[in-house]
Amino acid sequence: TAGSAPASGASSTNNGAIWSSYNNGLLNTKIRAIEVVTDSTLFVATDQGIHKTTDEGYNWYPKNQGLVPRGNYIATNSIFLWGDTLYSNTTDAIYFSTNFGEQWIQKASLSWSVYDLQLDSNHVLYLRQNLQKNLFRSFDYGITWDTAYTFSDWYYSLKIIGDKIYSGIYSEGLFVSSD
């Protein structure tokens, strides 16, 4: 109904006035990230791994072959497409897939929890940890990391668009970098 908050996995075709829930086949509705590949093909990262739809979200299919579970779940925190390669991460590893999620290959194992993973136009990976001040980067797809920047407070969001890095800083707002 108009004015209602969207459910997880929901979509709108009228600028958000009315939302419809599309969760058929999702093993978990806690959606952490969305990657739109075409008008009908989308991927989502959830607490039960990666799911794919090819019918605009009406039906979802798990695509977790190669992702390593932690206990009873596969918490994936990000998903993005760069060229013909999908990238995702669990809390302690970075994965990639060159066949649109049919098989995931672990690229790097990490000794800390990763919450956001982004790739810039120069193929440099950036990551955000929960409740941390450091922005980390990797020039070798996650094998080694250095600190790209240390913020004055925790940051909660990270997004790279073109040559700009955006970060939402706790109690300080939005920061932008172009270098």
Coordinates of N, CA, C and O in Angstrom, one line a residue:
T1 N 0.8 -1.2 0.0 CA 0.0 0.0 0.0 C 0.9 1.2 0.0 O 2.0 1.2 0.4
A2 N 0.3 2.3 -0.4 CA 1.1 3.6 -0.5 C 1.5 4.0 0.9 O 0.8 3.9 1.9
G3 N 2.8 4.4 1.0 CA 3.4 4.8 2.2 C 3.9 3.6 3.1 O 4.6 3.9 4.1
S4 N 3.7 2.4 2.7 CA 4.2 1.3 3.4 C 5.7 1.1 3.2 O 6.2 1.3 2.1
A5 N 6.4 0.7 4.2 CA 7.8 0.4 4.0 C 8.0 -0.9 3.2 O 7.2 -1.8 3.4
P6 N 9.0 -1.0 2.4 CA 9.2 -2.2 1.5 C 9.7 -3.3 2.4 O 10.5 -3.2 3.3
A7 N 9.3 -4.5 2.1 CA 9.8 -5.8 2.7 C 11.1 -6.1 2.0 O 11.4 -5.6 0.9
S8 N 11.9 -6.9 2.6 CA 13.2 -7.3 1.9 C 12.8 -8.1 0.7 O 11.9 -8.8 0.6
G9 N 13.6 -7.8 -0.4 CA 13.3 -8.5 -1.6 C 12.1 -7.8 -2.4 O 11.6 -8.4 -3.3
A10 N 11.7 -6.6 -2.0 CA 10.6 -6.0 -2.6 C 11.0 -5.1 -3.8 O 12.2 -4.7 -3.9
S11 N 10.1 -4.9 -4.7 CA 10.4 -4.0 -5.8 C 9.2 -3.1 -6.1 O 8.1 -3.3 -5.6
S12 N 9.4 -2.0 -6.8 CA 8.4 -1.1 -7.1 C 8.6 -0.7 -8.6 O 9.7 -0.5 -9.1
T13 N 7.4 -0.5 -9.3 CA 7.5 -0.1 -10.7 C 6.9 1.3 -10.8 O 6.7 1.7 -11.9
N14 N 6.6 2.0 -9.7 CA 5.9 3.3 -9.8 C 6.6 4.3 -8.8 O 5.9 5.0 -8.1
N15 N 7.9 4.3 -8.9 CA 8.7 5.2 -8.1 C 8.5 5.1 -6.6 O 8.6 6.1 -5.9
G16 N 8.2 3.9 -6.1 CA 8.1 3.6 -4.7 C 6.8 3.9 -4.0 O 6.6 3.7 -2.8
A17 N 5.7 4.2 -4.8 CA 4.4 4.4 -4.2 C 3.8 3.1 -3.7 O 3.2 3.0 -2.6
I18 N 4.0 2.0 -4.5 CA 3.5 0.7 -4.1 C 4.7 -0.3 -4.2 O 5.4 -0.3 -5.2
W19 N 4.8 -1.2 -3.3 CA 5.9 -2.2 -3.3 C 5.3 -3.6 -3.3 O 4.3 -3.9 -2.7
S20 N 6.0 -4.5 -4.1 CA 5.6 -5.9 -4.1 C 6.8 -6.7 -3.6 O 8.0 -6.5 -4.0
S21 N 6.6 -7.7 -2.8 CA 7.6 -8.6 -2.3 C 7.9 -9.8 -3.2 O 7.0 -10.5 -3.6
Y22 N 9.2 -9.9 -3.6 CA 9.6 -11.0 -4.5 C 10.6 -11.9 -3.8 O 11.8 -11.7 -3.9
N23 N 10.2 -12.8 -3.0 CA 11.1 -13.7 -2.2 C 11.0 -15.1 -2.5 O 11.6 -15.9 -1.8
N24 N 10.3 -15.5 -3.6 CA 10.2 -16.9 -3.9 C 11.5 -17.6 -4.2 O 12.2 -17.2 -5.2
G25 N 11.9 -18.5 -3.3 CA 13.2 -19.2 -3.5 C 14.4 -18.7 -2.7 O 15.4 -19.3 -2.6
L26 N 14.2 -17.5 -2.1 CA 15.3 -17.0 -1.3 C 15.4 -17.8 0.0 O 14.4 -18.0 0.7
L27 N 16.6 -18.3 0.3 CA 16.8 -19.0 1.5 C 16.9 -18.1 2.7 O 16.7 -18.6 3.8
N28 N 17.2 -16.8 2.5 CA 17.2 -15.9 3.6 C 16.8 -14.5 3.0 O 17.3 -14.2 1.9
T29 N 16.0 -13.8 3.6 CA 15.5 -12.5 3.1 C 16.3 -11.3 3.6 O 15.9 -10.2 3.3
K30 N 17.4 -11.5 4.3 CA 18.2 -10.4 4.8 C 19.2 -10.1 3.6 O 20.3 -10.7 3.5
I31 N 18.8 -9.2 2.7 CA 19.6 -8.9 1.6 C 20.5 -7.8 1.9 O 20.2 -6.7 2.3
R32 N 21.8 -8.1 1.7 CA 22.9 -7.1 2.1 C 23.4 -6.3 0.9 O 23.9 -5.2 1.1
A33 N 23.2 -6.9 -0.3 CA 23.7 -6.2 -1.5 C 23.0 -6.7 -2.7 O 22.5 -7.8 -2.7
I34 N 22.8 -5.8 -3.7 CA 22.1 -6.2 -5.0 C 23.0 -5.8 -6.2 O 23.6 -4.7 -6.2
E35 N 23.1 -6.6 -7.2 CA 23.8 -6.3 -8.4 C 22.8 -6.6 -9.6 O 22.3 -7.7 -9.7
V36 N 22.5 -5.5 -10.3 CA 21.6 -5.6 -11.5 C 22.5 -5.8 -12.7 O 23.3 -5.0 -13.0
V37 N 22.3 -7.0 -13.4 CA 23.1 -7.3 -14.6 C 22.3 -6.9 -15.8 O 22.9 -6.3 -16.7
T38 N 21.1 -7.2 -15.9 CA 20.2 -6.8 -17.0 C 18.8 -6.4 -16.4 O 18.7 -6.6 -15.2
D39 N 17.9 -6.0 -17.2 CA 16.6 -5.7 -16.7 C 15.9 -6.9 -16.0 O 15.1 -6.7 -15.0
S40 N 16.3 -8.1 -16.4 CA 15.6 -9.3 -15.7 C 16.6 -10.1 -14.9 O 16.1 -10.9 -14.1
T41 N 17.9 -9.9 -15.0 CA 18.8 -10.7 -14.2 C 19.5 -9.9 -13.1 O 20.1 -8.9 -13.4
L42 N 19.3 -10.4 -11.9 CA 19.8 -9.7 -10.7 C 20.5 -10.8 -9.8 O 20.1 -12.0 -9.8
F43 N 21.4 -10.3 -9.0 CA 22.0 -11.2 -8.0 C 21.8 -10.4 -6.6 O 21.9 -9.2 -6.6
V44 N 21.7 -11.2 -5.5 CA 21.6 -10.6 -4.2 C 22.6 -11.4 -3.3 O 22.7 -12.6 -3.5
A45 N 23.2 -10.7 -2.4 CA 24.0 -11.3 -1.3 C 23.2 -11.3 -0.1 O 22.6 -10.3 0.3
T46 N 23.1 -12.5 0.6 CA 22.2 -12.7 1.8 C 23.0 -13.4 2.8 O 24.2 -13.8 2.6
D47 N 22.3 -13.7 3.9 CA 22.9 -14.5 5.0 C 23.0 -16.0 4.7 O 23.5 -16.8 5.4
Q48 N 22.4 -16.4 3.5 CA 22.5 -17.7 3.0 C 23.1 -17.7 1.6 O 22.7 -18.4 0.7
G49 N 24.1 -16.9 1.4 CA 24.8 -16.9 0.2 C 24.2 -16.0 -0.9 O 23.4 -15.1 -0.7
I50 N 24.6 -16.3 -2.1 CA 24.3 -15.6 -3.3 C 23.0 -16.2 -4.0 O 23.0 -17.5 -4.1
H51 N 22.1 -15.4 -4.4 CA 20.9 -15.9 -5.1 C 20.8 -15.1 -6.4 O 21.2 -13.9 -6.5
K52 N 20.3 -15.8 -7.4 CA 20.2 -15.2 -8.8 C 18.7 -15.3 -9.3 O 18.1 -16.3 -9.0
T53 N 18.3 -14.3 -10.0 CA 17.0 -14.4 -10.7 C 17.2 -14.0 -12.1 O 18.1 -13.2 -12.4
T54 N 16.4 -14.6 -13.0 CA 16.5 -14.2 -14.4 C 15.1 -13.7 -14.9 O 14.9 -13.6 -16.1
D55 N 14.2 -13.6 -13.9 CA 12.8 -13.1 -14.3 C 12.4 -11.9 -13.4 O 11.3 -11.9 -12.9
E56 N 13.3 -11.0 -13.3 CA 13.0 -9.7 -12.6 C 12.8 -9.9 -11.1 O 12.2 -9.0 -10.5
G57 N 13.1 -11.0 -10.5 CA 13.0 -11.2 -9.1 C 11.8 -12.0 -8.7 O 11.6 -12.3 -7.5
Y58 N 11.0 -12.6 -9.6 CA 9.9 -13.4 -9.2 C 10.3 -14.7 -8.6 O 9.7 -15.2 -7.6
N59 N 11.4 -15.3 -9.1 CA 11.9 -16.6 -8.6 C 13.4 -16.4 -8.4 O 14.1 -15.9 -9.3
W60 N 13.9 -16.9 -7.3 CA 15.3 -16.8 -6.9 C 15.9 -18.2 -6.8 O 15.2 -19.2 -6.4
Y61 N 17.2 -18.4 -7.2 CA 17.9 -19.6 -7.1 C 19.2 -19.4 -6.4 O 20.0 -18.5 -6.8
P62 N 19.5 -20.3 -5.4 CA 20.8 -20.1 -4.7 C 22.0 -20.5 -5.7 O 21.9 -21.4 -6.5
K63 N 23.1 -19.7 -5.6 CA 24.2 -19.9 -6.4 C 25.5 -19.9 -5.5 O 26.2 -18.9 -5.5
N64 N 25.6 -21.0 -4.7 CA 26.6 -21.0 -3.7 C 27.7 -22.1 -3.9 O 28.5 -22.3 -3.0
Q65 N 27.8 -22.7 -5.0 CA 28.8 -23.7 -5.3 C 30.2 -23.1 -5.2 O 30.5 -22.2 -5.9
G66 N 30.9 -23.5 -4.2 CA 32.3 -23.1 -3.9 C 32.4 -22.1 -2.8 O 33.5 -21.8 -2.3
L67 N 31.3 -21.5 -2.3 CA 31.3 -20.6 -1.2 C 31.4 -21.5 0.1 O 30.7 -22.4 0.2
V68 N 32.3 -21.1 1.0 CA 32.5 -21.9 2.2 C 31.6 -21.4 3.3 O 31.6 -20.3 3.7
P69 N 30.7 -22.3 3.8 CA 29.8 -21.9 4.9 C 30.6 -21.7 6.2 O 31.6 -22.3 6.5
R70 N 30.0 -20.9 7.1 CA 30.5 -20.7 8.4 C 29.4 -21.2 9.4 O 28.4 -20.5 9.5
G71 N 29.6 -22.3 9.9 CA 28.5 -22.9 10.7 C 27.3 -23.3 9.8 O 27.5 -24.0 8.8
N72 N 26.1 -22.8 10.1 CA 25.0 -23.2 9.3 C 24.6 -22.2 8.2 O 23.5 -22.2 7.7
Y73 N 25.4 -21.2 8.0 CA 25.1 -20.2 7.0 C 26.3 -19.7 6.2 O 27.4 -20.0 6.6
I74 N 26.0 -19.0 5.1 CA 27.0 -18.4 4.2 C 26.7 -16.9 4.1 O 26.0 -16.5 3.3
A75 N 27.2 -16.2 5.1 CA 26.9 -14.7 5.1 C 27.7 -14.0 4.0 O 28.9 -13.9 4.2
T76 N 27.1 -13.6 3.0 CA 27.7 -12.8 1.9 C 27.4 -11.4 2.1 O 26.2 -11.1 2.4
N77 N 28.3 -10.5 2.0 CA 28.1 -9.1 2.3 C 28.1 -8.2 1.1 O 27.7 -7.0 1.2
S78 N 28.6 -8.6 0.0 CA 28.6 -7.8 -1.2 C 28.5 -8.6 -2.5 O 28.8 -9.8 -2.4
I79 N 28.1 -8.0 -3.6 CA 28.1 -8.7 -4.9 C 28.2 -7.6 -5.9 O 27.5 -6.6 -5.8
F80 N 29.2 -7.7 -6.8 CA 29.2 -6.8 -7.9 C 29.9 -7.4 -9.1 O 30.6 -8.4 -9.0
L81 N 29.5 -6.9 -10.3 CA 30.0 -7.4 -11.6 C 31.0 -6.4 -12.1 O 30.8 -5.2 -12.2
W82 N 32.2 -6.9 -12.6 CA 33.2 -6.1 -13.2 C 33.6 -6.9 -14.5 O 34.2 -7.9 -14.4
G83 N 33.2 -6.3 -15.6 CA 33.5 -7.0 -16.9 C 32.6 -8.3 -16.9 O 31.4 -8.2 -16.8
D84 N 33.2 -9.4 -17.1 CA 32.5 -10.7 -17.0 C 32.7 -11.5 -15.8 O 32.4 -12.7 -15.7
T85 N 33.2 -10.8 -14.7 CA 33.5 -11.5 -13.5 C 32.6 -10.9 -12.3 O 32.6 -9.7 -12.1
L86 N 32.0 -11.8 -11.6 CA 31.3 -11.4 -10.4 C 32.2 -11.5 -9.2 O 33.0 -12.5 -9.1
Y87 N 32.1 -10.6 -8.3 CA 32.9 -10.6 -7.0 C 31.9 -10.6 -5.9 O 30.9 -10.0 -5.9
S88 N 32.3 -11.3 -4.8 CA 31.5 -11.3 -3.6 C 32.5 -11.6 -2.4 O 33.6 -11.9 -2.6
N89 N 31.9 -11.5 -1.2 CA 32.7 -11.8 -0.1 C 31.9 -12.4 1.1 O 30.7 -12.0 1.2
T90 N 32.5 -13.3 1.8 CA 31.9 -13.7 3.1 C 32.6 -12.8 4.1 O 33.4 -11.9 3.8
T91 N 32.4 -13.0 5.4 CA 33.0 -12.2 6.4 C 34.5 -12.4 6.4 O 35.3 -11.5 6.9
D92 N 35.1 -13.5 5.9 CA 36.5 -13.8 6.0 C 37.2 -14.2 4.7 O 38.3 -14.7 4.7
A93 N 36.5 -14.0 3.5 CA 37.1 -14.5 2.3 C 36.5 -13.7 1.1 O 35.4 -13.2 1.2
I94 N 37.3 -13.6 0.0 CA 36.9 -12.9 -1.2 C 36.8 -14.0 -2.2 O 37.6 -14.8 -2.4
Y95 N 35.7 -13.9 -3.0 CA 35.4 -14.9 -4.1 C 35.1 -14.2 -5.4 O 34.8 -13.1 -5.4
F96 N 35.3 -15.0 -6.5 CA 35.0 -14.5 -7.8 C 34.4 -15.6 -8.6 O 34.6 -16.8 -8.3
S97 N 33.6 -15.3 -9.6 CA 32.9 -16.2 -10.5 C 33.0 -15.7 -11.9 O 32.6 -14.5 -12.1
T98 N 33.5 -16.5 -12.8 CA 33.5 -16.1 -14.2 C 32.4 -16.7 -15.1 O 32.4 -16.6 -16.3
N99 N 31.5 -17.4 -14.4 CA 30.4 -18.1 -15.1 C 29.0 -17.7 -14.4 O 28.1 -18.5 -14.3
F100 N 28.9 -16.4 -14.0 CA 27.7 -15.8 -13.5 C 27.1 -16.6 -12.3 O 25.9 -16.9 -12.2
G101 N 28.0 -17.0 -11.4 CA 27.6 -17.5 -10.1 C 27.4 -19.0 -10.1 O 27.1 -19.6 -9.0
E102 N 27.7 -19.7 -11.2 CA 27.5 -21.2 -11.2 C 28.6 -21.8 -10.3 O 28.3 -22.8 -9.7
Q103 N 29.8 -21.2 -10.3 CA 30.9 -21.7 -9.5 C 31.7 -20.6 -8.9 O 32.0 -19.7 -9.7
W104 N 31.9 -20.6 -7.6 CA 32.7 -19.5 -7.0 C 34.1 -20.0 -6.6 O 34.2 -21.2 -6.2
I105 N 35.1 -19.2 -6.8 CA 36.5 -19.6 -6.5 C 37.0 -18.6 -5.4 O 36.8 -17.4 -5.6
Q106 N 37.6 -19.1 -4.4 CA 38.1 -18.3 -3.3 C 39.4 -17.6 -3.8 O 40.3 -18.3 -4.3
K107 N 39.4 -16.3 -3.8 CA 40.5 -15.5 -4.3 C 41.5 -15.2 -3.1 O 42.7 -15.3 -3.3
A108 N 40.9 -14.9 -2.0 CA 41.8 -14.5 -0.8 C 41.0 -14.9 0.5 O 39.8 -14.8 0.6
S109 N 41.8 -15.3 1.4 CA 41.3 -15.5 2.8 C 41.8 -14.4 3.6 O 42.9 -13.9 3.5
L110 N 40.9 -13.9 4.5 CA 41.2 -12.7 5.3 C 41.1 -13.1 6.8 O 40.4 -14.0 7.2
S111 N 41.9 -12.4 7.6 CA 41.9 -12.7 9.0 C 41.0 -11.7 9.8 O 41.1 -11.6 11.0
W112 N 40.2 -10.9 9.1 CA 39.3 -10.0 9.7 C 38.0 -10.0 9.0 O 37.9 -10.5 7.9
S113 N 36.9 -9.5 9.6 CA 35.6 -9.5 9.0 C 35.4 -8.3 8.0 O 35.8 -7.2 8.3
V114 N 34.9 -8.7 6.8 CA 34.7 -7.7 5.7 C 33.2 -7.5 5.6 O 32.4 -8.4 5.5
Y115 N 32.8 -6.2 5.5 CA 31.4 -5.9 5.3 C 31.1 -5.2 4.0 O 30.0 -5.4 3.5
D116 N 32.0 -4.5 3.4 CA 31.8 -3.9 2.1 C 33.0 -4.2 1.3 O 34.2 -4.1 1.7
L117 N 32.8 -4.6 0.0 CA 33.9 -4.8 -0.9 C 33.6 -4.1 -2.2 O 32.5 -4.2 -2.7
Q118 N 34.5 -3.3 -2.7 CA 34.3 -2.5 -3.9 C 35.6 -2.5 -4.8 O 36.7 -2.7 -4.3
L119 N 35.4 -2.4 -6.1 CA 36.5 -2.4 -7.0 C 36.4 -1.1 -7.8 O 35.4 -0.7 -8.3
D120 N 37.6 -0.4 -8.0 CA 37.6 0.8 -8.7 C 38.0 0.6 -10.2 O 38.2 -0.6 -10.6
S121 N 38.0 1.6 -11.0 CA 38.2 1.5 -12.4 C 39.7 1.0 -12.7 O 39.9 0.6 -13.9
N122 N 40.6 1.1 -11.8 CA 41.9 0.6 -12.0 C 42.1 -0.8 -11.4 O 43.3 -1.2 -11.2
H123 N 41.1 -1.5 -11.1 CA 41.1 -2.9 -10.6 C 41.7 -2.9 -9.2 O 42.3 -3.9 -8.8
V124 N 41.5 -1.9 -8.4 CA 42.0 -1.9 -7.0 C 40.8 -2.2 -6.1 O 39.7 -1.5 -6.3
L125 N 40.9 -3.2 -5.3 CA 39.8 -3.5 -4.3 C 39.9 -2.7 -3.1 O 41.0 -2.4 -2.6
Y126 N 38.8 -2.3 -2.6 CA 38.7 -1.6 -1.3 C 37.7 -2.3 -0.4 O 36.8 -2.9 -0.9
L127 N 38.0 -2.3 0.9 CA 37.1 -3.0 1.8 C 36.9 -2.2 3.0 O 37.7 -1.4 3.4
R128 N 35.7 -2.5 3.6 CA 35.3 -1.9 4.9 C 35.1 -3.0 5.9 O 34.4 -4.0 5.6
Q129 N 35.6 -2.8 7.1 CA 35.3 -3.7 8.2 C 34.3 -3.0 9.1 O 34.1 -1.8 9.1
N130 N 33.5 -3.8 9.8 CA 32.5 -3.3 10.7 C 33.2 -2.5 11.9 O 34.1 -2.9 12.5
L131 N 32.6 -1.3 12.1 CA 33.1 -0.4 13.2 C 34.6 -0.1 13.2 O 35.2 -0.2 14.3
Q132 N 35.1 0.1 12.1 CA 36.5 0.4 12.0 C 36.7 1.8 11.3 O 35.8 2.3 10.7
K133 N 37.9 2.3 11.4 CA 38.2 3.7 10.9 C 39.1 3.6 9.6 O 39.2 4.5 8.9
N134 N 39.7 2.4 9.4 CA 40.6 2.2 8.2 C 39.9 1.8 7.0 O 39.1 0.9 7.0
L135 N 40.2 2.4 5.9 CA 39.8 2.0 4.5 C 41.0 1.2 4.0 O 42.1 1.7 3.8
F136 N 40.8 -0.1 3.7 CA 41.9 -0.9 3.2 C 41.8 -1.1 1.7 O 40.7 -1.0 1.1
R137 N 42.9 -1.3 1.0 CA 42.9 -1.5 -0.4 C 43.9 -2.6 -0.8 O 44.9 -2.9 -0.1
S138 N 43.6 -3.2 -1.9 CA 44.5 -4.3 -2.4 C 44.7 -4.1 -3.9 O 43.7 -3.9 -4.7
F139 N 46.0 -4.2 -4.4 CA 46.3 -4.1 -5.8 C 46.4 -5.4 -6.4 O 46.6 -5.5 -7.6
D140 N 46.2 -6.5 -5.7 CA 46.4 -7.9 -6.2 C 45.2 -8.7 -5.9 O 45.2 -9.9 -5.6
Y141 N 44.0 -8.1 -6.0 CA 42.7 -8.8 -5.8 C 42.5 -9.5 -4.5 O 41.9 -10.5 -4.4
G142 N 43.1 -8.9 -3.4 CA 42.8 -9.3 -2.1 C 43.9 -10.2 -1.5 O 43.7 -10.7 -0.3
I143 N 45.0 -10.4 -2.1 CA 46.1 -11.2 -1.5 C 46.8 -10.4 -0.4 O 47.0 -10.9 0.7
T144 N 47.1 -9.2 -0.8 CA 47.8 -8.3 0.3 C 47.0 -7.0 0.4 O 46.3 -6.6 -0.6
W145 N 47.0 -6.4 1.5 CA 46.3 -5.2 1.8 C 47.1 -4.1 2.5 O 48.1 -4.4 3.2
D146 N 46.8 -2.9 2.2 CA 47.4 -1.8 2.9 C 46.3 -0.8 3.3 O 45.1 -0.9 2.9
T147 N 46.6 0.1 4.2 CA 45.6 1.1 4.6 C 45.6 2.3 3.6 O 46.7 3.0 3.5
A148 N 44.5 2.5 2.9 CA 44.4 3.6 2.0 C 44.1 4.9 2.7 O 44.6 6.0 2.3
Y149 N 43.4 4.9 3.8 CA 43.0 6.1 4.5 C 42.5 5.7 5.9 O 41.9 4.6 6.1
T150 N 42.7 6.6 6.9 CA 42.2 6.4 8.2 C 41.2 7.5 8.5 O 41.7 8.7 8.5
F151 N 40.0 7.2 8.7 CA 39.0 8.3 9.0 C 39.0 8.7 10.5 O 39.6 7.9 11.3
S152 N 38.5 9.8 10.8 CA 38.5 10.2 12.2 C 37.5 9.5 13.1 O 37.6 9.5 14.3
D153 N 36.5 8.8 12.5 CA 35.5 8.0 13.2 C 35.2 6.8 12.4 O 35.6 6.7 11.2
W154 N 34.3 5.9 12.9 CA 33.9 4.7 12.2 C 33.2 5.1 10.9 O 32.6 6.2 10.8
Y155 N 33.3 4.3 9.9 CA 32.5 4.5 8.7 C 31.6 3.3 8.4 O 31.9 2.2 8.7
Y156 N 30.4 3.6 8.0 CA 29.3 2.6 7.8 C 29.0 2.2 6.4 O 28.3 1.3 6.1
S157 N 29.5 3.0 5.4 CA 29.1 2.7 4.0 C 30.3 3.1 3.1 O 31.1 4.0 3.4
L158 N 30.4 2.4 2.0 CA 31.4 2.5 1.1 C 30.9 2.3 -0.3 O 30.2 1.3 -0.5
K159 N 31.1 3.2 -1.3 CA 30.7 3.0 -2.6 C 31.6 3.7 -3.6 O 32.1 4.8 -3.3
I160 N 32.0 3.0 -4.6 CA 32.9 3.6 -5.7 C 32.1 3.7 -7.0 O 31.5 2.7 -7.4
I161 N 32.1 4.9 -7.5 CA 31.5 5.2 -8.8 C 32.5 6.0 -9.6 O 32.9 7.1 -9.2
G162 N 32.8 5.4 -10.7 CA 33.8 6.1 -11.6 C 35.1 6.2 -10.8 O 35.7 5.3 -10.3
D163 N 35.7 7.5 -10.8 CA 36.9 7.7 -10.1 C 36.7 8.3 -8.7 O 37.7 8.8 -8.1
K164 N 35.5 8.2 -8.1 CA 35.2 8.7 -6.8 C 34.9 7.6 -5.8 O 34.2 6.6 -6.1
I165 N 35.4 7.8 -4.6 CA 35.1 6.9 -3.5 C 34.2 7.6 -2.5 O 34.6 8.7 -2.1
Y166 N 33.1 7.1 -2.2 CA 32.2 7.7 -1.2 C 32.2 6.9 0.1 O 32.1 5.7 0.0
S167 N 32.1 7.6 1.2 CA 32.1 6.9 2.5 C 31.2 7.7 3.5 O 31.4 8.9 3.6
G168 N 30.3 7.0 4.1 CA 29.5 7.6 5.2 C 30.1 7.4 6.5 O 30.4 6.2 6.9
I169 N 30.5 8.5 7.2 CA 31.2 8.4 8.4 C 30.3 8.7 9.6 O 29.5 9.6 9.6
Y170 N 30.4 7.8 10.6 CA 29.6 8.0 11.8 C 29.7 9.4 12.4 O 30.8 9.9 12.6
S171 N 28.6 10.0 12.6 CA 28.5 11.3 13.2 C 29.1 12.5 12.4 O 29.2 13.6 12.9
E172 N 29.6 12.2 11.2 CA 30.2 13.2 10.4 C 29.7 13.4 9.0 O 30.1 14.3 8.3
G173 N 28.9 12.5 8.5 CA 28.3 12.6 7.2 C 29.0 11.9 6.1 O 29.8 11.0 6.3
L174 N 28.9 12.5 4.9 CA 29.5 11.9 3.7 C 30.8 12.5 3.4 O 31.0 13.7 3.4
F175 N 31.8 11.6 3.0 CA 33.1 12.0 2.6 C 33.3 11.5 1.2 O 32.8 10.4 0.8
V176 N 34.0 12.2 0.3 CA 34.2 11.9 -1.1 C 35.7 12.1 -1.4 O 36.3 13.1 -1.0
S177 N 36.3 11.1 -2.1 CA 37.7 11.2 -2.6 C 37.7 10.9 -4.0 O 37.1 10.0 -4.5
S178 N 38.6 11.7 -4.8 CA 38.8 11.4 -6.2 C 40.2 11.0 -6.5 O 40.6 10.9 -7.6
D179 N 41.0 10.8 -5.4 CA 42.4 10.3 -5.6 C 42.7 9.2 -4.7 O 43.8 8.9 -4.3

